[in-house]
Amino acid sequence: MTVTAPPGYAAIVTAAGRGTRAGGGEPKQWRDLAGRSILARSLDAFAGFDRVVLVVHPDDMARAIRDFAGGVTIVTGGDTRAASVMAGLHALEGQATHVLIHDGARPLVGDAVIQGVIDALQGGAPAAAPALPVSDALWKGAGGAVTGTTPRDGLFRAQTPQGFALDQISNAHRLHPHDAADDVELALKAGIPVAITPGSEDNLKITFPADFARAERILGTAMDIRLGNGYDVHAFGPGNHVWLCGVQIAHEAGLVGHSDADVGMHALTDAIYGALAEGDIGRHFPPSDPQWKGADSAIFLAHAADLARERGFTFGNADVTLICEMPKIGPHAQAMQARLAQIMGVDASRISVKATTSERLGFTGRREGIAAIATAALIKA
Ligand code: MG
């Protein structure tokens, strides 16, 4: 999800610093954080804005164009943070009514923080910025010892994005062209009142090497939840038993298929492949390959389950519905759940097997075959 900004709202993402305190040799905003650069993540947060200006160091221009051209306006920054913000503001002249200025080294800014700033501006505040109240005691210290305390009442830790009416913050920068810690400081100097909006502990500024580990932990808590569905049909043919969800059931007919024709297990296997966007059974075990003739379908289900685990997923649950008039499934449902759970390596309480007739309608109603549908939920925490 990204915030959809009102018309006239623009964002400036500053990334012109050379900050190497975070280690790694290259400026921190270009470093990888769980598979994407910090800057890409920071920019993602503003994908719902009409205009986004990225301010980069001249040395990073080629790289910025390679990574981000098309979606954002890229300009080069100055020697100071204030100069870089001014370059961004200049690019927006006449193009927007409001601007949110964000530090490119805060890749985990959430929708709620951005929305809070927008809501305050929409509500009439000329400027708004997120912050968190200081909760720790504050000390003064020297030589490794506490020399005094400072009351924390009324103290806040400032975050970004900081939002302003574009003309007002542009004027403030022109009036006070000296470097300031942030744009709020400039706004106050220019007499613009700034509303405080809710910040977030996750909206950390990547500064030191340990911040990467913390950011990765925060990203890791965002769960990847996948759902997949599967559907399969097999026709009745000669025989005296059927295999359903890994259980052999005596029946007046068999099911026709290349493997053991376990229609329930096939549907479930396809649901898992589906959740992984990995095609279906036919792709992994081509029916043209004679080695799968008469195969125990447990091979297929075990393969899909292993693939899910290899990708870092665990099973939330799976639900299989068999659609047939006969045989009766109820007496076997518990054994089926236990067998599927065993093959998948999960607790049986996570696996459901149930059945329905189709009221004698259609091919299942005419007892020409059995259909099965299945859903699987995979979770990567
Ligand atoms: Mg099948």
mmCIF file with all atom_site columns, N, CA and C in Angstrom, residues 2-11 45-52 98 100 114-115 118 122:
data_model
loop_
_atom_site.group_PDB
_atom_site.id
_atom_site.type_symbol
_atom_site.label_atom_id
_atom_site.label_alt_id
_atom_site.label_comp_id
_atom_site.label_asym_id
_atom_site.label_entity_id
_atom_site.label_seq_id
_atom_site.pdbx_PDB_ins_code
_atom_site.Cartn_x
_atom_site.Cartn_y
_atom_site.Cartn_z
_atom_site.occupancy
_atom_site.B_iso_or_equiv
_atom_site.pdbx_formal_charge
_atom_site.auth_seq_id
_atom_site.auth_comp_id
_atom_site.auth_asym_id
_atom_site.auth_atom_id
_atom_site.pdbx_PDB_model_num
ATOM 1  N N  . THR A 1 2   ? 0.478  2.190  -0.758 1.00 0.00 ? 2   THR A N  1
ATOM 2  C CA . THR A 1 2   ? 1.143  3.489  -0.650 1.00 0.00 ? 2   THR A CA 1
ATOM 3  C C  . THR A 1 2   ? 0.075  4.555  -0.474 1.00 0.00 ? 2   THR A C  1
ATOM 4  N N  . VAL A 1 3   ? 0.504  5.685  0.075  1.00 0.00 ? 3   VAL A N  1
ATOM 5  C CA . VAL A 1 3   ? -0.404 6.807  0.274  1.00 0.00 ? 3   VAL A CA 1
ATOM 6  C C  . VAL A 1 3   ? -0.686 7.465  -1.074 1.00 0.00 ? 3   VAL A C  1
ATOM 7  N N  . THR A 1 4   ? -1.960 7.718  -1.364 1.00 0.00 ? 4   THR A N  1
ATOM 8  C CA . THR A 1 4   ? -2.296 8.490  -2.547 1.00 0.00 ? 4   THR A CA 1
ATOM 9  C C  . THR A 1 4   ? -2.401 9.953  -2.130 1.00 0.00 ? 4   THR A C  1
ATOM 10 N N  . ALA A 1 5   ? -1.483 10.769 -2.631 1.00 0.00 ? 5   ALA A N  1
ATOM 11 C CA . ALA A 1 5   ? -1.428 12.167 -2.213 1.00 0.00 ? 5   ALA A CA 1
ATOM 12 C C  . ALA A 1 5   ? -2.509 12.971 -2.922 1.00 0.00 ? 5   ALA A C  1
ATOM 13 N N  . PRO A 1 6   ? -3.027 14.016 -2.270 1.00 0.00 ? 6   PRO A N  1
ATOM 14 C CA . PRO A 1 6   ? -3.987 14.892 -2.954 1.00 0.00 ? 6   PRO A CA 1
ATOM 15 C C  . PRO A 1 6   ? -3.312 15.589 -4.131 1.00 0.00 ? 6   PRO A C  1
ATOM 16 N N  . PRO A 1 7   ? -4.114 16.085 -5.099 1.00 0.00 ? 7   PRO A N  1
ATOM 17 C CA . PRO A 1 7   ? -3.528 16.820 -6.221 1.00 0.00 ? 7   PRO A CA 1
ATOM 18 C C  . PRO A 1 7   ? -2.698 17.997 -5.713 1.00 0.00 ? 7   PRO A C  1
ATOM 19 N N  . GLY A 1 8   ? -1.592 18.268 -6.378 1.00 0.00 ? 8   GLY A N  1
ATOM 20 C CA . GLY A 1 8   ? -0.763 19.414 -5.995 1.00 0.00 ? 8   GLY A CA 1
ATOM 21 C C  . GLY A 1 8   ? 0.294  19.089 -4.963 1.00 0.00 ? 8   GLY A C  1
ATOM 22 N N  . TYR A 1 9   ? 0.265  17.842 -4.455 1.00 0.00 ? 9   TYR A N  1
ATOM 23 C CA . TYR A 1 9   ? 1.267  17.464 -3.461 1.00 0.00 ? 9   TYR A CA 1
ATOM 24 C C  . TYR A 1 9   ? 2.469  16.827 -4.161 1.00 0.00 ? 9   TYR A C  1
ATOM 25 N N  . ALA A 1 10  ? 3.654  17.312 -3.800 1.00 0.00 ? 10  ALA A N  1
ATOM 26 C CA . ALA A 1 10  ? 4.889  16.765 -4.347 1.00 0.00 ? 10  ALA A CA 1
ATOM 27 C C  . ALA A 1 10  ? 5.764  16.290 -3.197 1.00 0.00 ? 10  ALA A C  1
ATOM 28 N N  . ALA A 1 11  ? 6.772  15.508 -3.539 1.00 0.00 ? 11  ALA A N  1
ATOM 29 C CA . ALA A 1 11  ? 7.727  15.046 -2.528 1.00 0.00 ? 11  ALA A CA 1
ATOM 30 C C  . ALA A 1 11  ? 9.140  15.301 -3.016 1.00 0.00 ? 11  ALA A C  1
ATOM 31 N N  . ALA A 1 45  ? 7.884  4.815  -0.971 1.00 0.00 ? 45  ALA A N  1
ATOM 32 C CA . ALA A 1 45  ? 6.879  5.342  -0.034 1.00 0.00 ? 45  ALA A CA 1
ATOM 33 C C  . ALA A 1 45  ? 6.090  6.500  -0.644 1.00 0.00 ? 45  ALA A C  1
ATOM 34 N N  . PHE A 1 46  ? 6.668  7.132  -1.678 1.00 0.00 ? 46  PHE A N  1
ATOM 35 C CA . PHE A 1 46  ? 6.022  8.307  -2.273 1.00 0.00 ? 46  PHE A CA 1
ATOM 36 C C  . PHE A 1 46  ? 5.510  8.026  -3.692 1.00 0.00 ? 46  PHE A C  1
ATOM 37 N N  . ALA A 1 47  ? 5.342  6.759  -3.998 1.00 0.00 ? 47  ALA A N  1
ATOM 38 C CA . ALA A 1 47  ? 4.895  6.368  -5.338 1.00 0.00 ? 47  ALA A CA 1
ATOM 39 C C  . ALA A 1 47  ? 3.517  6.933  -5.667 1.00 0.00 ? 47  ALA A C  1
ATOM 40 N N  . GLY A 1 48  ? 2.728  7.274  -4.656 1.00 0.00 ? 48  GLY A N  1
ATOM 41 C CA . GLY A 1 48  ? 1.382  7.795  -4.888 1.00 0.00 ? 48  GLY A CA 1
ATOM 42 C C  . GLY A 1 48  ? 1.332  9.311  -4.999 1.00 0.00 ? 48  GLY A C  1
ATOM 43 N N  . PHE A 1 49  ? 2.491  9.942  -5.170 1.00 0.00 ? 49  PHE A N  1
ATOM 44 C CA . PHE A 1 49  ? 2.543  11.405 -5.335 1.00 0.00 ? 49  PHE A CA 1
ATOM 45 C C  . PHE A 1 49  ? 2.673  11.750 -6.825 1.00 0.00 ? 49  PHE A C  1
ATOM 46 N N  . ASP A 1 50  ? 2.016  12.841 -7.233 1.00 0.00 ? 50  ASP A N  1
ATOM 47 C CA . ASP A 1 50  ? 2.091  13.268 -8.631 1.00 0.00 ? 50  ASP A CA 1
ATOM 48 C C  . ASP A 1 50  ? 3.528  13.545 -9.067 1.00 0.00 ? 50  ASP A C  1
ATOM 49 N N  . ARG A 1 51  ? 4.241  14.244 -8.212 1.00 0.00 ? 51  ARG A N  1
ATOM 50 C CA . ARG A 1 51  ? 5.615  14.618 -8.555 1.00 0.00 ? 51  ARG A CA 1
ATOM 51 C C  . ARG A 1 51  ? 6.561  14.250 -7.431 1.00 0.00 ? 51  ARG A C  1
ATOM 52 N N  . VAL A 1 52  ? 7.649  13.615 -7.807 1.00 0.00 ? 52  VAL A N  1
ATOM 53 C CA . VAL A 1 52  ? 8.677  13.283 -6.824 1.00 0.00 ? 52  VAL A CA 1
ATOM 54 C C  . VAL A 1 52  ? 10.012 13.756 -7.388 1.00 0.00 ? 52  VAL A C  1
ATOM 55 N N  . HIS A 1 98  ? 1.995  21.938 -2.369 1.00 0.00 ? 98  HIS A N  1
ATOM 56 C CA . HIS A 1 98  ? 2.571  21.462 -1.113 1.00 0.00 ? 98  HIS A CA 1
ATOM 57 C C  . HIS A 1 98  ? 3.716  20.498 -1.401 1.00 0.00 ? 98  HIS A C  1
ATOM 58 N N  . LEU A 1 100 ? 6.353  17.525 0.577  1.00 0.00 ? 100 LEU A N  1
ATOM 59 C CA . LEU A 1 100 ? 6.845  16.762 1.717  1.00 0.00 ? 100 LEU A CA 1
ATOM 60 C C  . LEU A 1 100 ? 8.319  16.481 1.460  1.00 0.00 ? 100 LEU A C  1
ATOM 61 N N  . ILE A 1 114 ? 3.232  9.330  6.724  1.00 0.00 ? 114 ILE A N  1
ATOM 62 C CA . ILE A 1 114 ? 3.049  10.241 5.579  1.00 0.00 ? 114 ILE A CA 1
ATOM 63 C C  . ILE A 1 114 ? 1.628  10.807 5.585  1.00 0.00 ? 114 ILE A C  1
ATOM 64 N N  . GLN A 1 115 ? 0.658  9.920  5.823  1.00 0.00 ? 115 GLN A N  1
ATOM 65 C CA . GLN A 1 115 ? -0.739 10.369 5.812  1.00 0.00 ? 115 GLN A CA 1
ATOM 66 C C  . GLN A 1 115 ? -0.989 11.399 6.916  1.00 0.00 ? 115 GLN A C  1
ATOM 67 N N  . ILE A 1 118 ? 0.113  14.769 5.657  1.00 0.00 ? 118 ILE A N  1
ATOM 68 C CA . ILE A 1 118 ? -0.836 15.264 4.651  1.00 0.00 ? 118 ILE A CA 1
ATOM 69 C C  . ILE A 1 118 ? -2.120 15.750 5.330  1.00 0.00 ? 118 ILE A C  1
ATOM 70 N N  . GLN A 1 122 ? -3.739 19.344 5.026  1.00 0.00 ? 122 GLN A N  1
ATOM 71 C CA . GLN A 1 122 ? -5.101 19.458 4.480  1.00 0.00 ? 122 GLN A CA 1
ATOM 72 C C  . GLN A 1 122 ? -6.036 20.143 5.484  1.00 0.00 ? 122 GLN A C  1
#
